[in-house]
Structure formats: structure tokens, C-alpha cells
């Protein structure tokens, strides 16, 4: 799909949140273009959008879809994630996007943030659960290994997490955070 056509399409639906969300998502997942630089430019333009759904799809595509590790995308996700007043789904997307983009990196800053959120009893339980799975991903535990280590139980809530099965990983993360 030509660059000019994509820009024209976006301009024509810019004010319609539902259509714009779908279009932005489809750019990556229906492979309307393979030009990563173009996609990055388009999505980055929506990182400060006031509509949480548009910001969410932009962060999702940059971090989860394209796995781009740039400080500005990381910072945008972290600011939103750590702001408890931010949109709930947007915060969840920030965790999953960061975990995907930084999978198996043992990124100390991200592990520290997710570890803090996971242990915050005042935080929403679903955010804490996502922080746990994200922390495990950044530490290098993929979804199949997570399922296996969790006695083949899918982690959908804090109650699903069999922490005793993750003692070694949590210990390793704590050492990294020293």
C-alpha cells in the first residue's frame, strides 16, 4: 500500500475513533505494509493522542507488534503504566507491550517497575497479575514455560499464580535488582 494512500486514509478517518483504531491495528496485523519505518512514524504520531484507545493501539503496535525498543516508546508506556489514574486497558497494554518488546532482556529498570507493581497491595489485581507475567517474560520465561511452571494452570488472576513454583525466578530477579 502506498505511503500517500495510507496517510490519506488516516486523515479521512482521524476523528472516528473506532475506524481509526481498526485501521491502525490492521496496518500491522493485516500487513497492509511491511515498511516498519513508515509504521513506526505513523504510530508514534498517536502516542500523545487524548483518546486512550488510540494511544493503546499505537503503543501495542510499536511494542508488542513491531517490538521496537526505543527510549521514547518505553518511557511513554512506563508513564502510563505507573499512573494509576490512566485507563485500565491502556495500562495492561503497556505491561504486555513492554514484556514483548523486552522479552528475555532482564532489563533492570523494567523488572524493577514490574516487581514494584506486582508487590503493591494497593494496585489493581489484574494489573498486578499482568506485571507478574510481564516480569517473567522480561526475565526470559515464555508463555509455554510459564504455563508449565505454573502446574499447567493459565495465569488469569493473582489466585492462579503458584508463587512457590517461581521462587527461583523471583530470587534471580531480586538479585538483578540489587
JSON list of N, CA and C in Angstrom, two decimals, residues 64-108:
[
{"chain": "A", "resi": 64, "resn": "UNK", "atom": "N", "xyz": [4.44, -4.34, 21.11]},
{"chain": "A", "resi": 64, "resn": "UNK", "atom": "CA", "xyz": [4.07, -5.75, 21.00]},
{"chain": "A", "resi": 64, "resn": "UNK", "atom": "C", "xyz": [4.20, -6.24, 19.57]},
{"chain": "A", "resi": 65, "resn": "UNK", "atom": "N", "xyz": [3.66, -5.48, 18.64]},
{"chain": "A", "resi": 65, "resn": "UNK", "atom": "CA", "xyz": [3.67, -5.91, 17.24]},
{"chain": "A", "resi": 65, "resn": "UNK", "atom": "C", "xyz": [5.02, -5.79, 16.57]},
{"chain": "A", "resi": 66, "resn": "UNK", "atom": "N", "xyz": [5.59, -4.59, 16.63]},
{"chain": "A", "resi": 66, "resn": "UNK", "atom": "CA", "xyz": [6.85, -4.34, 15.93]},
{"chain": "A", "resi": 66, "resn": "UNK", "atom": "C", "xyz": [8.08, -4.58, 16.81]},
{"chain": "A", "resi": 67, "resn": "UNK", "atom": "N", "xyz": [7.87, -4.66, 18.11]},
{"chain": "A", "resi": 67, "resn": "UNK", "atom": "CA", "xyz": [8.95, -4.93, 19.09]},
{"chain": "A", "resi": 67, "resn": "UNK", "atom": "C", "xyz": [10.09, -3.91, 18.99]},
{"chain": "A", "resi": 68, "resn": "UNK", "atom": "N", "xyz": [9.71, -2.65, 18.87]},
{"chain": "A", "resi": 68, "resn": "UNK", "atom": "CA", "xyz": [10.70, -1.58, 18.76]},
{"chain": "A", "resi": 68, "resn": "UNK", "atom": "C", "xyz": [11.11, -1.15, 20.16]},
{"chain": "A", "resi": 69, "resn": "UNK", "atom": "N", "xyz": [12.41, -1.19, 20.42]},
{"chain": "A", "resi": 69, "resn": "UNK", "atom": "CA", "xyz": [12.95, -0.81, 21.73]},
{"chain": "A", "resi": 69, "resn": "UNK", "atom": "C", "xyz": [13.58, 0.57, 21.63]},
{"chain": "A", "resi": 70, "resn": "UNK", "atom": "N", "xyz": [12.76, 1.58, 21.74]},
{"chain": "A", "resi": 70, "resn": "UNK", "atom": "CA", "xyz": [13.28, 2.94, 21.73]},
{"chain": "A", "resi": 70, "resn": "UNK", "atom": "C", "xyz": [12.91, 3.60, 23.06]},
{"chain": "A", "resi": 71, "resn": "UNK", "atom": "N", "xyz": [13.81, 4.41, 23.59]},
{"chain": "A", "resi": 71, "resn": "UNK", "atom": "CA", "xyz": [13.56, 5.04, 24.89]},
{"chain": "A", "resi": 71, "resn": "UNK", "atom": "C", "xyz": [12.24, 5.81, 24.96]},
{"chain": "A", "resi": 72, "resn": "UNK", "atom": "N", "xyz": [11.88, 6.49, 23.89]},
{"chain": "A", "resi": 72, "resn": "UNK", "atom": "CA", "xyz": [10.65, 7.29, 23.95]},
{"chain": "A", "resi": 72, "resn": "UNK", "atom": "C", "xyz": [9.39, 6.44, 24.03]},
{"chain": "A", "resi": 73, "resn": "UNK", "atom": "N", "xyz": [9.40, 5.26, 23.42]},
{"chain": "A", "resi": 73, "resn": "UNK", "atom": "CA", "xyz": [8.22, 4.38, 23.49]},
{"chain": "A", "resi": 73, "resn": "UNK", "atom": "C", "xyz": [8.17, 3.70, 24.86]},
{"chain": "A", "resi": 74, "resn": "UNK", "atom": "N", "xyz": [9.31, 3.32, 25.32]},
{"chain": "A", "resi": 74, "resn": "UNK", "atom": "CA", "xyz": [9.42, 2.72, 26.66]},
{"chain": "A", "resi": 74, "resn": "UNK", "atom": "C", "xyz": [8.93, 3.72, 27.70]},
{"chain": "A", "resi": 75, "resn": "UNK", "atom": "N", "xyz": [9.40, 4.95, 27.60]},
{"chain": "A", "resi": 75, "resn": "UNK", "atom": "CA", "xyz": [9.03, 5.99, 28.57]},
{"chain": "A", "resi": 75, "resn": "UNK", "atom": "C", "xyz": [7.54, 6.28, 28.52]},
{"chain": "A", "resi": 76, "resn": "UNK", "atom": "N", "xyz": [6.98, 6.36, 27.32]},
{"chain": "A", "resi": 76, "resn": "UNK", "atom": "CA", "xyz": [5.54, 6.61, 27.17]},
{"chain": "A", "resi": 76, "resn": "UNK", "atom": "C", "xyz": [4.74, 5.49, 27.86]},
{"chain": "A", "resi": 77, "resn": "UNK", "atom": "N", "xyz": [5.17, 4.26, 27.66]},
{"chain": "A", "resi": 77, "resn": "UNK", "atom": "CA", "xyz": [4.49, 3.12, 28.29]},
{"chain": "A", "resi": 77, "resn": "UNK", "atom": "C", "xyz": [4.65, 3.15, 29.81]},
{"chain": "A", "resi": 78, "resn": "UNK", "atom": "N", "xyz": [5.85, 3.45, 30.28]},
{"chain": "A", "resi": 78, "resn": "UNK", "atom": "CA", "xyz": [6.08, 3.47, 31.73]},
{"chain": "A", "resi": 78, "resn": "UNK", "atom": "C", "xyz": [5.32, 4.59, 32.43]},
{"chain": "A", "resi": 79, "resn": "UNK", "atom": "N", "xyz": [5.25, 5.74, 31.81]},
{"chain": "A", "resi": 79, "resn": "UNK", "atom": "CA", "xyz": [4.50, 6.86, 32.41]},
{"chain": "A", "resi": 79, "resn": "UNK", "atom": "C", "xyz": [3.03, 6.47, 32.55]},
{"chain": "A", "resi": 80, "resn": "UNK", "atom": "N", "xyz": [2.48, 5.89, 31.51]},
{"chain": "A", "resi": 80, "resn": "UNK", "atom": "CA", "xyz": [1.07, 5.48, 31.54]},
{"chain": "A", "resi": 80, "resn": "UNK", "atom": "C", "xyz": [0.86, 4.34, 32.54]},
{"chain": "A", "resi": 81, "resn": "UNK", "atom": "N", "xyz": [1.73, 3.37, 32.51]},
{"chain": "A", "resi": 81, "resn": "UNK", "atom": "CA", "xyz": [1.61, 2.21, 33.40]},
{"chain": "A", "resi": 81, "resn": "UNK", "atom": "C", "xyz": [1.64, 2.61, 34.87]},
{"chain": "A", "resi": 82, "resn": "UNK", "atom": "N", "xyz": [2.52, 3.49, 35.23]},
{"chain": "A", "resi": 82, "resn": "UNK", "atom": "CA", "xyz": [2.68, 3.84, 36.64]},
{"chain": "A", "resi": 82, "resn": "UNK", "atom": "C", "xyz": [1.68, 4.90, 37.12]},
{"chain": "A", "resi": 83, "resn": "UNK", "atom": "N", "xyz": [0.89, 5.43, 36.20]},
{"chain": "A", "resi": 83, "resn": "UNK", "atom": "CA", "xyz": [-0.16, 6.39, 36.56]},
{"chain": "A", "resi": 83, "resn": "UNK", "atom": "C", "xyz": [-1.45, 5.61, 36.82]},
{"chain": "A", "resi": 84, "resn": "UNK", "atom": "N", "xyz": [-1.78, 5.42, 38.08]},
{"chain": "A", "resi": 84, "resn": "UNK", "atom": "CA", "xyz": [-2.97, 4.63, 38.44]},
{"chain": "A", "resi": 84, "resn": "UNK", "atom": "C", "xyz": [-4.27, 5.26, 37.94]},
{"chain": "A", "resi": 85, "resn": "UNK", "atom": "N", "xyz": [-4.23, 6.51, 37.56]},
{"chain": "A", "resi": 85, "resn": "UNK", "atom": "CA", "xyz": [-5.42, 7.17, 37.03]},
{"chain": "A", "resi": 85, "resn": "UNK", "atom": "C", "xyz": [-5.59, 6.93, 35.53]},
{"chain": "A", "resi": 86, "resn": "UNK", "atom": "N", "xyz": [-4.59, 6.37, 34.89]},
{"chain": "A", "resi": 86, "resn": "UNK", "atom": "CA", "xyz": [-4.68, 6.09, 33.45]},
{"chain": "A", "resi": 86, "resn": "UNK", "atom": "C", "xyz": [-5.70, 4.98, 33.19]},
{"chain": "A", "resi": 87, "resn": "UNK", "atom": "N", "xyz": [-6.16, 4.95, 31.96]},
{"chain": "A", "resi": 87, "resn": "UNK", "atom": "CA", "xyz": [-7.12, 3.94, 31.52]},
{"chain": "A", "resi": 87, "resn": "UNK", "atom": "C", "xyz": [-6.60, 2.53, 31.82]},
{"chain": "A", "resi": 88, "resn": "UNK", "atom": "N", "xyz": [-7.46, 1.71, 32.39]},
{"chain": "A", "resi": 88, "resn": "UNK", "atom": "CA", "xyz": [-7.10, 0.35, 32.80]},
{"chain": "A", "resi": 88, "resn": "UNK", "atom": "C", "xyz": [-6.55, -0.49, 31.65]},
{"chain": "A", "resi": 89, "resn": "UNK", "atom": "N", "xyz": [-7.28, -0.55, 30.54]},
{"chain": "A", "resi": 89, "resn": "UNK", "atom": "CA", "xyz": [-6.84, -1.36, 29.40]},
{"chain": "A", "resi": 89, "resn": "UNK", "atom": "C", "xyz": [-5.54, -0.84, 28.80]},
{"chain": "A", "resi": 90, "resn": "UNK", "atom": "N", "xyz": [-5.38, 0.47, 28.82]},
{"chain": "A", "resi": 90, "resn": "UNK", "atom": "CA", "xyz": [-4.14, 1.07, 28.34]},
{"chain": "A", "resi": 90, "resn": "UNK", "atom": "C", "xyz": [-2.97, 0.64, 29.22]},
{"chain": "A", "resi": 91, "resn": "UNK", "atom": "N", "xyz": [-3.17, 0.62, 30.52]},
{"chain": "A", "resi": 91, "resn": "UNK", "atom": "CA", "xyz": [-2.11, 0.19, 31.44]},
{"chain": "A", "resi": 91, "resn": "UNK", "atom": "C", "xyz": [-1.75, -1.28, 31.21]},
{"chain": "A", "resi": 92, "resn": "UNK", "atom": "N", "xyz": [-2.76, -2.13, 31.03]},
{"chain": "A", "resi": 92, "resn": "UNK", "atom": "CA", "xyz": [-2.49, -3.55, 30.74]},
{"chain": "A", "resi": 92, "resn": "UNK", "atom": "C", "xyz": [-1.69, -3.70, 29.44]},
{"chain": "A", "resi": 93, "resn": "UNK", "atom": "N", "xyz": [-2.06, -2.93, 28.43]},
{"chain": "A", "resi": 93, "resn": "UNK", "atom": "CA", "xyz": [-1.35, -2.97, 27.15]},
{"chain": "A", "resi": 93, "resn": "UNK", "atom": "C", "xyz": [0.10, -2.54, 27.32]},
{"chain": "A", "resi": 94, "resn": "UNK", "atom": "N", "xyz": [0.33, -1.56, 28.18]},
{"chain": "A", "resi": 94, "resn": "UNK", "atom": "CA", "xyz": [1.71, -1.12, 28.42]},
{"chain": "A", "resi": 94, "resn": "UNK", "atom": "C", "xyz": [2.55, -2.25, 28.98]},
{"chain": "A", "resi": 95, "resn": "UNK", "atom": "N", "xyz": [2.00, -3.01, 29.92]},
{"chain": "A", "resi": 95, "resn": "UNK", "atom": "CA", "xyz": [2.75, -4.13, 30.51]},
{"chain": "A", "resi": 95, "resn": "UNK", "atom": "C", "xyz": [3.03, -5.18, 29.44]},
{"chain": "A", "resi": 96, "resn": "UNK", "atom": "N", "xyz": [2.01, -5.61, 28.73]},
{"chain": "A", "resi": 96, "resn": "UNK", "atom": "CA", "xyz": [2.21, -6.67, 27.74]},
{"chain": "A", "resi": 96, "resn": "UNK", "atom": "C", "xyz": [3.13, -6.22, 26.61]},
{"chain": "A", "resi": 97, "resn": "UNK", "atom": "N", "xyz": [3.00, -4.97, 26.20]},
{"chain": "A", "resi": 97, "resn": "UNK", "atom": "CA", "xyz": [3.87, -4.45, 25.14]},
{"chain": "A", "resi": 97, "resn": "UNK", "atom": "C", "xyz": [5.33, -4.40, 25.57]},
{"chain": "A", "resi": 98, "resn": "UNK", "atom": "N", "xyz": [5.57, -3.88, 26.77]},
{"chain": "A", "resi": 98, "resn": "UNK", "atom": "CA", "xyz": [6.95, -3.83, 27.28]},
{"chain": "A", "resi": 98, "resn": "UNK", "atom": "C", "xyz": [7.52, -5.23, 27.44]},
{"chain": "A", "resi": 99, "resn": "UNK", "atom": "N", "xyz": [6.71, -6.15, 27.95]},
{"chain": "A", "resi": 99, "resn": "UNK", "atom": "CA", "xyz": [7.18, -7.53, 28.14]},
{"chain": "A", "resi": 99, "resn": "UNK", "atom": "C", "xyz": [7.54, -8.18, 26.81]},
{"chain": "A", "resi": 100, "resn": "UNK", "atom": "N", "xyz": [6.77, -7.90, 25.79]},
{"chain": "A", "resi": 100, "resn": "UNK", "atom": "CA", "xyz": [7.04, -8.49, 24.47]},
{"chain": "A", "resi": 100, "resn": "UNK", "atom": "C", "xyz": [8.29, -7.87, 23.84]},
{"chain": "A", "resi": 101, "resn": "UNK", "atom": "N", "xyz": [8.36, -6.55, 23.87]},
{"chain": "A", "resi": 101, "resn": "UNK", "atom": "CA", "xyz": [9.50, -5.86, 23.23]},
{"chain": "A", "resi": 101, "resn": "UNK", "atom": "C", "xyz": [10.81, -6.17, 23.94]},
{"chain": "A", "resi": 102, "resn": "UNK", "atom": "N", "xyz": [10.75, -6.34, 25.25]},
{"chain": "A", "resi": 102, "resn": "UNK", "atom": "CA", "xyz": [11.96, -6.55, 26.05]},
{"chain": "A", "resi": 102, "resn": "UNK", "atom": "C", "xyz": [12.06, -7.98, 26.58]},
{"chain": "A", "resi": 103, "resn": "UNK", "atom": "N", "xyz": [11.43, -8.91, 25.87]},
{"chain": "A", "resi": 103, "resn": "UNK", "atom": "CA", "xyz": [11.46, -10.32, 26.28]},
{"chain": "A", "resi": 103, "resn": "UNK", "atom": "C", "xyz": [12.89, -10.81, 26.44]},
{"chain": "A", "resi": 104, "resn": "UNK", "atom": "N", "xyz": [13.13, -11.49, 27.55]},
{"chain": "A", "resi": 104, "resn": "UNK", "atom": "CA", "xyz": [14.41, -12.15, 27.84]},
{"chain": "A", "resi": 104, "resn": "UNK", "atom": "C", "xyz": [15.61, -11.20, 27.88]},
{"chain": "A", "resi": 105, "resn": "UNK", "atom": "N", "xyz": [15.36, -9.94, 28.22]},
{"chain": "A", "resi": 105, "resn": "UNK", "atom": "CA", "xyz": [16.47, -8.98, 28.29]},
{"chain": "A", "resi": 105, "resn": "UNK", "atom": "C", "xyz": [16.97, -8.77, 29.71]},
{"chain": "A", "resi": 106, "resn": "UNK", "atom": "N", "xyz": [16.18, -9.19, 30.69]},
{"chain": "A", "resi": 106, "resn": "UNK", "atom": "CA", "xyz": [16.49, -8.92, 32.10]},
{"chain": "A", "resi": 106, "resn": "UNK", "atom": "C", "xyz": [16.74, -7.43, 32.33]},
{"chain": "A", "resi": 107, "resn": "UNK", "atom": "N", "xyz": [15.99, -6.61, 31.64]},
{"chain": "A", "resi": 107, "resn": "UNK", "atom": "CA", "xyz": [16.11, -5.16, 31.77]},
{"chain": "A", "resi": 107, "resn": "UNK", "atom": "C", "xyz": [15.80, -4.76, 33.21]},
{"chain": "A", "resi": 108, "resn": "UNK", "atom": "N", "xyz": [16.82, -4.28, 33.88]},
{"chain": "A", "resi": 108, "resn": "UNK", "atom": "CA", "xyz": [16.73, -3.98, 35.32]},
{"chain": "A", "resi": 108, "resn": "UNK", "atom": "C", "xyz": [15.65, -2.94, 35.62]}
]
